[in-house]
Every structure is written in C-alpha cells, then in structure tokens.
C-alpha cells in the first residue's frame, strides 16, 4: 500500500486534470489542484500557478509539503502550432522545473505525461512499438519527446521516481478538450446530440489511437501505484485501448441516432493526424503493471451519449 502523499497537480483545470483530481483524492492525503486559470467554481485547496514561475512552484512544494507532482500543464498539439515558442517553453521548461524539484526535495514520485505525438511520419503506423523511430513533426511532439528523454535522464542520473504515459487521444464528457488534434472525437458527440450533424476536420479514413477518459484516469492511478522495480520504462509507456476513424465513430453514433450525418472538411489537423500512428503496441504496460482497458468504441459511445443527454 502506497503512503498517502500530499500531491500537487499542475494544469488541473484541463480535460484530464478535472477528472484526475477526484481520483487522486481517493488515494492520497491532500491534493492541491493548480492552474494558470482560476476555476469557474470554487475548488478545495486550489492554488493559482503559472508553471513558468519556477520560484512560485518551489515555494508551493515547501509550503504545502508536496511529496508527489502530477504535471499536466501543457499547450496541446493544435494550439502549439499556433504559438510554437510558447509551447516549447510551457511544455519543456516546466518539465525541467518539476524534475529539478523532485531531485532537490526527494519527492516520492512525479508523473509527467507524454503523447502519441512523439511519433512521426517515419514511425511504423500499425501497432507502433514501444521502442521505435520517434521523429515528431509538430512542436508539441518535439516538446513531448524531449520531455521523455529528460524523464529518463533524471531517473538514471538523479534517482527521480518518474512515471509517464504516452496518452492516445482522450474522450470524455465532463470537460471540453483543450486544442488537440483528436478533439473531434469529443466534439462529434456534442454536435450529434445538439445538431444531428458534424463537420469533421479529420478525413473519414484516418485512424488514430483513442481512449475513454475513465480508462485513462485508471491507467494513471495504476501506473503510480505499481511497485517501482516492476517498471523498466522511465521515458514513457505506450498505452492503448482502441483505434478508430471518423467514419467508424460516426457509424457507432448512428446506432443510437440513426438520422446523424457527417461531412468531412479536413484542415491542418488532418495533416498532423496523418503523421501519427493508427494503433499502438502497449504490451510493455500490460506485462509490467498489468494494464487492461475496459472501453471499446461502442461501449464508449453508449456511455458518452447517455451522460451528455443528461446534461
Ligand atoms: N487530452 C489528450 O487527448 C491528451 C493526449 C495525450 C497527452 N496529453 C497530455 O496530458 C496533459 C494534460 O492534457 P489535457 O488534455 O488535460 O490538456 P488541457 O489543454 O485540457 O489542459 C491543460 C491545462 O494546462 C493549463 N495551462 C496552460 N498553460 C499553463 C501554464 N503556463 N501554467 C499552468 N497551467 C497552464 C491550462 O489552463 C489547462 O487547464 C498534457 O501534458 C497533455 O500533453 C493529453
């Protein structure tokens, strides 16, 4: 049983953070959600924090006796292309700040997520292996790949117990996504219920690896609870649940809303999607810390529509 730690979550107001904080509260002592933006509704123990403010992050670690950091703050893939220098700074300088603090204060663990965006056009597209060509074509992917290497470096050189997942595109109903290439797979459910129609910015036959949010949250908690000696990957684990194209998610929605229609109007995000894998080999995660996904496309569609209908 892990010790119940005091935990800082950066970027906690985002798509993952707003669901992960509740899960972390089940297994930790005090969880301090933080974000550059103040929350819309009052949140217990919330701290305003710009992750580029190294001194403030250091003060928080000391003042609140932080023992673990979940570093979620980032500029995602589509937004990163609009402001590459900001993405570089937010996504990478802050990773180094977190790793330095972990080494200095001997934090129990840190979690720094990566992404399927570390892969690129030269990467094998199907069943992409854990260790393969990583040659990203987006600034987001470049920052995530550099971050992975720094994680591995701090584990090897400074003994930091750093853990990471290469999340696929994440789909959830509780919050809207923050400017990634896979956002369409969330928007499509909202528009299906509201308008009965969706204009999709990804081509109909482009498959991307995806995961339903409850699986992603459980994967994160389970990875953090795994005994350190079981883990051989300290850069970032491949993680997978399902892969689908826009045409396939539309077909899944039509089973519930037969009148639903979709048109395809690919934009620059389609170009990004084409550089990413179609499916992921996550056998290392399954073998080393017993990862098992629960949701496939139809099960996710049923749950998304049921929950969004109630909103
Ligand atoms: N959502 C996905 O599909 C997905 C897939 C792969 C990887 N990831 C990774 O997971 C992590 C969380 O992603 P998400 O989807 O919740 O992102 P998001 O865009 O929804 O949330 C990111 C949060 O970071 C905050 N933020 C931005 N700049 C900041 C700064 N300077 N200081 C403090 N906070 C700042 C934003 O206000 C936002 O609340 C990121 O590292 C992301 O790269 C997400």
Short mmCIF file of C-alpha atoms and ligand atoms in Angstrom, two decimals:
data_model
loop_
_atom_site.label_atom_id
_atom_site.label_comp_id
_atom_site.label_asym_id
_atom_site.label_seq_id
_atom_site.Cartn_x
_atom_site.Cartn_y
_atom_site.Cartn_z
CA UNK A 1 0.00 0.00 0.00
CA UNK A 2 1.43 3.38 -1.01
CA UNK A 3 1.87 6.06 1.63
CA UNK A 4 -0.82 8.71 1.33
CA UNK A 5 1.03 11.70 -0.08
CA UNK A 6 0.46 15.43 -0.43
CA UNK A 7 0.04 15.94 -4.15
CA UNK A 8 0.34 18.96 -6.45
CA UNK A 9 -1.47 18.74 -9.82
CA UNK A 10 -0.48 21.35 -12.43
CA UNK A 11 -2.82 22.19 -15.32
CA UNK A 12 -5.59 20.73 -13.17
CA UNK A 13 -8.31 22.76 -14.89
CA UNK A 14 -7.85 20.87 -18.17
CA UNK A 15 -9.52 17.86 -19.73
CA UNK A 16 -7.52 15.28 -17.76
CA UNK A 17 -6.89 17.25 -14.58
CA UNK A 18 -10.53 17.96 -13.91
CA UNK A 19 -11.17 14.20 -13.74
CA UNK A 20 -7.84 13.04 -12.31
CA UNK A 21 -8.02 15.25 -9.21
CA UNK A 22 -11.10 13.43 -7.90
CA UNK A 23 -9.43 10.03 -8.45
CA UNK A 24 -6.25 11.17 -6.72
CA UNK A 25 -8.26 12.38 -3.74
CA UNK A 26 -9.36 8.76 -3.18
CA UNK A 27 -5.79 7.52 -2.72
CA UNK A 28 -3.79 10.48 -1.40
CA UNK A 29 -3.63 12.75 1.61
CA UNK A 30 -4.20 16.31 0.38
CA UNK A 31 -4.49 17.04 -3.35
CA UNK A 32 -3.72 20.61 -4.44
CA UNK A 33 -5.12 21.30 -7.92
CA UNK A 34 -3.38 24.23 -9.61
CA UNK A 35 -3.72 26.03 -12.92
CA UNK A 36 -2.84 29.34 -14.54
CA UNK A 37 -6.60 29.94 -14.84
CA UNK A 38 -8.81 30.28 -11.79
CA UNK A 39 -11.55 27.59 -11.70
CA UNK A 40 -15.13 28.56 -12.59
CA UNK A 41 -16.43 27.01 -9.39
CA UNK A 42 -14.59 27.10 -6.05
CA UNK A 43 -12.28 24.09 -5.72
CA UNK A 44 -10.89 22.70 -2.50
CA UNK A 45 -7.18 23.54 -1.94
CA UNK A 46 -6.89 25.25 -5.35
CA UNK A 47 -3.65 27.16 -5.98
CA UNK A 48 -3.12 29.57 -8.86
CA UNK A 49 0.18 28.65 -10.52
CA UNK A 50 1.86 29.52 -13.81
CA UNK A 51 4.24 26.61 -14.34
CA UNK A 52 6.75 29.00 -15.91
CA UNK A 53 7.08 30.66 -12.48
CA UNK A 54 9.80 28.41 -11.04
CA UNK A 55 10.09 30.28 -7.77
CA UNK A 56 6.36 30.02 -7.04
CA UNK A 57 6.38 26.30 -7.77
CA UNK A 58 9.33 25.87 -5.39
CA UNK A 59 7.54 27.88 -2.69
CA UNK A 60 4.44 25.70 -3.10
CA UNK A 61 6.45 22.48 -2.74
CA UNK A 62 7.96 23.80 0.52
CA UNK A 63 4.87 25.49 1.98
CA UNK A 64 2.44 22.63 1.30
CA UNK A 65 4.96 19.84 1.93
CA UNK A 66 4.36 18.39 -1.55
CA UNK A 67 5.52 14.79 -1.96
CA UNK A 68 4.25 13.99 -5.48
CA UNK A 69 3.64 16.15 -8.56
CA UNK A 70 1.29 15.32 -11.44
CA UNK A 71 2.48 17.73 -14.10
CA UNK A 72 -0.38 18.10 -16.60
CA UNK A 73 0.03 21.74 -17.70
CA UNK A 74 0.84 21.91 -21.40
CA UNK A 75 -0.01 23.54 -24.70
CA UNK A 76 -1.56 20.82 -26.87
CA UNK A 77 -0.80 19.89 -30.48
CA UNK A 78 -3.13 22.14 -32.50
CA UNK A 79 -2.62 25.15 -30.19
CA UNK A 80 1.14 24.52 -30.20
CA UNK A 81 1.31 25.04 -33.96
CA UNK A 82 -0.27 28.47 -33.47
CA UNK A 83 2.40 29.52 -30.95
CA UNK A 84 5.44 27.22 -31.17
CA UNK A 85 7.70 29.22 -28.84
CA UNK A 86 5.09 29.32 -26.08
CA UNK A 87 4.54 25.56 -26.49
CA UNK A 88 8.28 24.93 -26.23
CA UNK A 89 8.56 26.99 -23.04
CA UNK A 90 5.42 25.75 -21.28
CA UNK A 91 5.89 22.10 -22.26
CA UNK A 92 9.60 21.79 -21.65
CA UNK A 93 10.92 24.42 -19.23
CA UNK A 94 8.23 23.37 -16.75
CA UNK A 95 9.19 19.69 -17.07
CA UNK A 96 12.74 20.58 -16.09
CA UNK A 97 11.47 22.64 -13.16
CA UNK A 98 9.40 19.70 -11.90
CA UNK A 99 12.26 17.21 -12.34
CA UNK A 100 14.72 19.55 -10.57
CA UNK A 101 12.29 19.99 -7.65
CA UNK A 102 11.78 16.22 -7.49
CA UNK A 103 15.54 15.69 -7.27
CA UNK A 104 16.11 18.52 -4.77
CA UNK A 105 13.27 17.65 -2.39
CA UNK A 106 13.46 13.88 -2.95
CA UNK A 107 9.77 13.72 -3.89
CA UNK A 108 8.30 10.20 -3.75
CA UNK A 109 7.16 10.25 -7.38
CA UNK A 110 6.36 12.53 -10.30
CA UNK A 111 4.02 11.90 -13.23
CA UNK A 112 4.76 13.74 -16.49
CA UNK A 113 2.52 12.65 -19.38
CA UNK A 114 3.68 12.26 -22.94
CA UNK A 115 1.68 11.58 -26.08
CA UNK A 116 1.44 9.56 -29.30
CA UNK A 117 2.63 12.86 -30.85
CA UNK A 118 6.25 11.76 -30.17
CA UNK A 119 5.94 9.53 -33.23
CA UNK A 120 6.24 10.87 -36.77
CA UNK A 121 5.92 10.04 -40.44
CA UNK A 122 8.85 7.61 -40.32
CA UNK A 123 7.35 5.59 -37.45
CA UNK A 124 5.67 2.23 -38.21
CA UNK A 125 2.00 3.23 -38.26
CA UNK A 126 0.32 -0.02 -37.20
CA UNK A 127 0.86 -1.49 -33.77
CA UNK A 128 3.61 1.08 -33.17
CA UNK A 129 6.22 -0.49 -30.88
CA UNK A 130 7.37 0.89 -27.52
CA UNK A 131 10.87 1.49 -28.86
CA UNK A 132 10.84 2.71 -32.44
CA UNK A 133 11.55 5.74 -34.62
CA UNK A 134 10.45 8.90 -32.84
CA UNK A 135 10.73 11.79 -35.28
CA UNK A 136 7.84 14.15 -34.48
CA UNK A 137 6.71 16.76 -36.98
CA UNK A 138 4.86 19.09 -34.59
CA UNK A 139 6.31 21.41 -31.97
CA UNK A 140 4.10 19.62 -29.43
CA UNK A 141 5.61 16.26 -30.37
CA UNK A 142 9.13 17.70 -30.20
CA UNK A 143 8.49 19.00 -26.67
CA UNK A 144 6.97 15.70 -25.55
CA UNK A 145 9.87 13.67 -26.95
CA UNK A 146 12.45 15.94 -25.29
CA UNK A 147 10.44 15.70 -22.05
CA UNK A 148 10.51 11.89 -22.21
CA UNK A 149 14.27 11.89 -22.59
CA UNK A 150 14.65 14.26 -19.62
CA UNK A 151 12.42 11.96 -17.53
CA UNK A 152 14.64 9.02 -18.37
CA UNK A 153 17.74 11.11 -17.63
CA UNK A 154 16.54 12.20 -14.18
CA UNK A 155 15.61 8.62 -13.33
CA UNK A 156 19.05 7.33 -14.32
CA UNK A 157 21.22 10.17 -13.07
CA UNK A 158 19.35 11.56 -10.09
CA UNK A 159 17.18 8.66 -8.96
CA UNK A 160 13.87 10.51 -9.50
CA UNK A 161 10.94 8.04 -9.50
CA UNK A 162 9.37 9.50 -12.63
CA UNK A 163 6.49 7.78 -14.42
CA UNK A 164 4.87 8.62 -17.71
CA UNK A 165 2.25 7.51 -20.23
CA UNK A 166 2.02 8.27 -23.93
CA UNK A 167 -1.70 9.02 -23.82
CA UNK A 168 -3.63 8.44 -27.03
CA UNK A 169 -6.45 10.85 -27.92
CA UNK A 170 -8.73 11.09 -24.89
CA UNK A 171 -12.50 11.24 -25.00
CA UNK A 172 -14.61 12.35 -22.04
CA UNK A 173 -17.91 14.08 -21.36
CA UNK A 174 -17.08 16.10 -18.26
CA UNK A 175 -14.98 18.87 -19.89
CA UNK A 176 -14.20 20.07 -23.38
CA UNK A 177 -10.75 19.24 -24.74
CA UNK A 178 -8.01 21.87 -24.87
CA UNK A 179 -6.89 22.20 -28.51
CA UNK A 180 -5.55 18.81 -29.57
CA UNK A 181 -5.75 17.00 -32.91
CA UNK A 182 -8.07 14.31 -31.54
CA UNK A 183 -10.64 16.80 -30.13
CA UNK A 184 -13.06 15.86 -32.94
CA UNK A 185 -13.84 12.60 -31.15
CA UNK A 186 -15.34 14.61 -28.27
CA UNK A 187 -16.98 17.38 -30.34
CA UNK A 188 -18.76 14.84 -32.54
CA UNK A 189 -20.88 13.55 -29.62
CA UNK A 190 -21.89 17.07 -28.56
CA UNK A 191 -22.86 18.05 -32.12
CA UNK A 192 -24.63 14.73 -32.76
CA UNK A 193 -26.96 15.40 -29.83
CA UNK A 194 -27.36 19.13 -30.45
CA UNK A 195 -27.50 19.42 -34.27
CA UNK A 196 -27.70 15.84 -35.55
CA UNK A 197 -24.76 16.72 -37.81
CA UNK A 198 -20.99 17.14 -37.59
CA UNK A 199 -18.46 18.80 -39.89
CA UNK A 200 -15.32 16.78 -39.28
CA UNK A 201 -11.86 18.33 -39.71
CA UNK A 202 -10.22 14.88 -39.99
CA UNK A 203 -10.59 12.79 -43.19
CA UNK A 204 -13.02 9.91 -42.93
CA UNK A 205 -10.41 7.14 -43.16
CA UNK A 206 -7.68 8.46 -40.83
CA UNK A 207 -7.44 6.12 -37.85
CA UNK A 208 -5.96 7.34 -34.57
CA UNK A 209 -5.44 5.58 -31.22
CA UNK A 210 -8.03 6.73 -28.69
CA UNK A 211 -9.08 6.03 -25.10
CA UNK A 212 -12.12 6.77 -22.98
CA UNK A 213 -11.33 9.01 -20.02
CA UNK A 214 -12.23 6.52 -17.23
CA UNK A 215 -9.62 4.14 -18.68
CA UNK A 216 -7.02 6.94 -18.88
CA UNK A 217 -7.62 8.00 -15.28
CA UNK A 218 -7.42 4.42 -14.03
CA UNK A 219 -4.22 3.82 -16.06
CA UNK A 220 -2.64 6.86 -14.43
CA UNK A 221 -3.55 5.81 -10.90
CA UNK A 222 -2.49 2.19 -11.52
CA UNK A 223 0.87 3.18 -13.01
CA UNK A 224 1.57 5.38 -9.99
CA UNK A 225 0.69 2.54 -7.63
CA UNK A 226 2.90 -0.04 -9.37
CA UNK A 227 5.98 -1.19 -7.45
CA UNK A 228 8.97 0.74 -8.86
CA UNK A 229 11.00 -2.39 -9.52
CA UNK A 230 8.36 -3.68 -11.98
CA UNK A 231 8.85 -0.68 -14.28
CA UNK A 232 11.50 -0.83 -16.99
CA UNK A 233 10.27 2.19 -18.98
CA UNK A 234 11.17 5.54 -17.43
CA UNK A 235 10.78 7.61 -20.59
CA UNK A 236 7.07 6.94 -21.24
CA UNK A 237 4.88 3.85 -21.66
CA UNK A 238 2.86 3.24 -24.83
CA UNK A 239 -0.79 3.00 -23.76
CA UNK A 240 -3.68 1.79 -25.85
CA UNK A 241 -7.39 0.93 -25.80
CA UNK A 242 -8.93 1.34 -29.29
CA UNK A 243 -8.32 2.87 -32.70
CA UNK A 244 -10.98 4.26 -34.99
CA UNK A 245 -11.58 6.55 -37.97
CA UNK A 246 -14.17 9.37 -38.12
CA UNK A 247 -16.27 7.10 -40.33
CA UNK A 248 -16.25 4.38 -37.65
CA UNK A 249 -17.18 6.72 -34.77
CA UNK A 250 -19.99 8.15 -36.94
CA UNK A 251 -21.28 4.60 -37.56
CA UNK A 252 -21.16 3.91 -33.82
CA UNK A 253 -23.20 7.08 -33.13
CA UNK A 254 -25.73 6.17 -35.85
CA UNK A 255 -26.61 3.02 -33.92
CA UNK A 256 -28.17 5.38 -31.33
CA UNK A 257 -29.07 8.37 -33.55
CA UNK A 258 -29.96 6.90 -36.97
CA UNK A 259 -30.51 10.36 -38.54
CA UNK A 260 -27.00 11.57 -37.64
CA UNK A 261 -24.99 12.90 -40.63
CA UNK A 262 -21.34 13.82 -41.05
CA UNK A 263 -19.36 15.84 -43.64
CA UNK A 264 -15.59 15.90 -43.98
CA UNK A 265 -13.74 19.22 -44.19
CA UNK A 266 -10.11 18.36 -43.40
CA UNK A 267 -7.89 21.21 -42.16
CA UNK A 268 -4.30 21.46 -40.81
CA UNK A 269 -5.17 19.00 -38.03
CA UNK A 270 -5.71 16.31 -40.66
CA UNK A 271 -2.06 16.82 -41.71
CA UNK A 272 -0.96 16.37 -38.08
CA UNK A 273 -3.12 13.25 -37.67
CA UNK A 274 -1.53 11.66 -40.73
CA UNK A 275 1.90 11.82 -39.07
CA UNK A 276 0.66 9.87 -36.03
CA UNK A 277 0.27 6.10 -35.55
CA UNK A 278 -3.01 4.33 -36.34
CA UNK A 279 -2.64 1.84 -33.49
CA UNK A 280 -0.24 1.27 -30.59
CA UNK A 281 1.52 -1.76 -29.12
CA UNK A 282 1.25 -1.32 -25.36
CA UNK A 283 2.41 -4.81 -24.38
CA UNK A 284 5.07 -3.43 -22.01
CA UNK A 285 2.38 -1.66 -19.97
CA UNK A 286 0.19 -4.80 -19.99
CA UNK A 287 3.09 -7.00 -18.91
CA UNK A 288 4.82 -4.80 -16.34
CA UNK A 289 1.95 -3.19 -14.44
CA UNK A 290 -0.97 -5.25 -15.69
CA UNK A 291 -2.68 -2.58 -17.80
CA UNK A 292 -6.11 -3.64 -19.16
CA UNK A 293 -8.53 -1.30 -20.93
CA UNK A 294 -12.29 -1.61 -20.39
CA UNK A 295 -13.87 0.56 -23.09
CA UNK A 296 -14.07 -0.12 -26.82
CA UNK A 297 -15.72 2.24 -29.34
CA UNK A 298 -19.33 1.09 -28.92
CA UNK A 299 -19.15 0.95 -25.13
CA UNK A 300 -17.68 4.46 -25.08
CA UNK A 301 -20.34 5.80 -27.47
CA UNK A 302 -23.13 4.41 -25.32
CA UNK A 303 -21.67 5.97 -22.17
CA UNK A 304 -20.86 9.34 -23.81
CA UNK A 305 -24.36 9.74 -25.28
CA UNK A 306 -26.05 8.65 -22.07
CA UNK A 307 -24.07 11.13 -19.98
CA UNK A 308 -24.30 14.03 -22.43
CA UNK A 309 -28.05 13.56 -22.85
CA UNK A 310 -28.44 14.08 -19.15
CA UNK A 311 -26.55 17.44 -19.26
N1 LIG B 1 -6.19 15.16 -23.82
C1 LIG B 1 -5.50 14.36 -24.62
O1 LIG B 1 -6.06 13.77 -25.56
C2 LIG B 1 -4.03 14.14 -24.37
C3 LIG B 1 -3.36 13.19 -25.17
C4 LIG B 1 -2.00 12.99 -24.98
C5 LIG B 1 -1.33 13.68 -23.97
N2 LIG B 1 -2.00 14.58 -23.19
C6 LIG B 1 -1.21 15.30 -22.17
O2 LIG B 1 -1.88 15.28 -20.92
C7 LIG B 1 -1.66 16.51 -20.22
C8 LIG B 1 -2.98 17.15 -19.87
O3 LIG B 1 -3.72 17.33 -21.07
P1 LIG B 1 -5.20 17.94 -21.12
O4 LIG B 1 -5.89 17.30 -22.25
O5 LIG B 1 -5.82 17.93 -19.76
O6 LIG B 1 -4.85 19.44 -21.57
P2 LIG B 1 -5.80 20.73 -21.49
O7 LIG B 1 -5.34 21.66 -22.58
O8 LIG B 1 -7.22 20.35 -21.42
O9 LIG B 1 -5.36 21.32 -20.09
C9 LIG B 1 -4.10 21.89 -19.87
C10 LIG B 1 -4.22 22.83 -18.71
O10 LIG B 1 -2.95 23.47 -18.54
C11 LIG B 1 -3.19 24.81 -18.20
N3 LIG B 1 -2.02 25.62 -18.53
C12 LIG B 1 -1.60 26.05 -19.75
N4 LIG B 1 -0.51 26.80 -19.60
C13 LIG B 1 -0.21 26.83 -18.28
C14 LIG B 1 0.80 27.46 -17.51
N5 LIG B 1 1.74 28.21 -18.07
N6 LIG B 1 0.79 27.26 -16.16
C15 LIG B 1 -0.16 26.50 -15.58
N7 LIG B 1 -1.17 25.91 -16.24
C16 LIG B 1 -1.18 26.07 -17.58
C17 LIG B 1 -4.42 25.22 -18.99
O11 LIG B 1 -5.07 26.33 -18.38
C18 LIG B 1 -5.25 23.94 -18.93
O12 LIG B 1 -6.18 23.97 -17.87
C19 LIG B 1 -0.79 17.36 -21.15
O13 LIG B 1 0.56 17.21 -20.78
C20 LIG B 1 -1.03 16.76 -22.50
O14 LIG B 1 0.07 16.96 -23.34
C21 LIG B 1 -3.32 14.83 -23.38
#
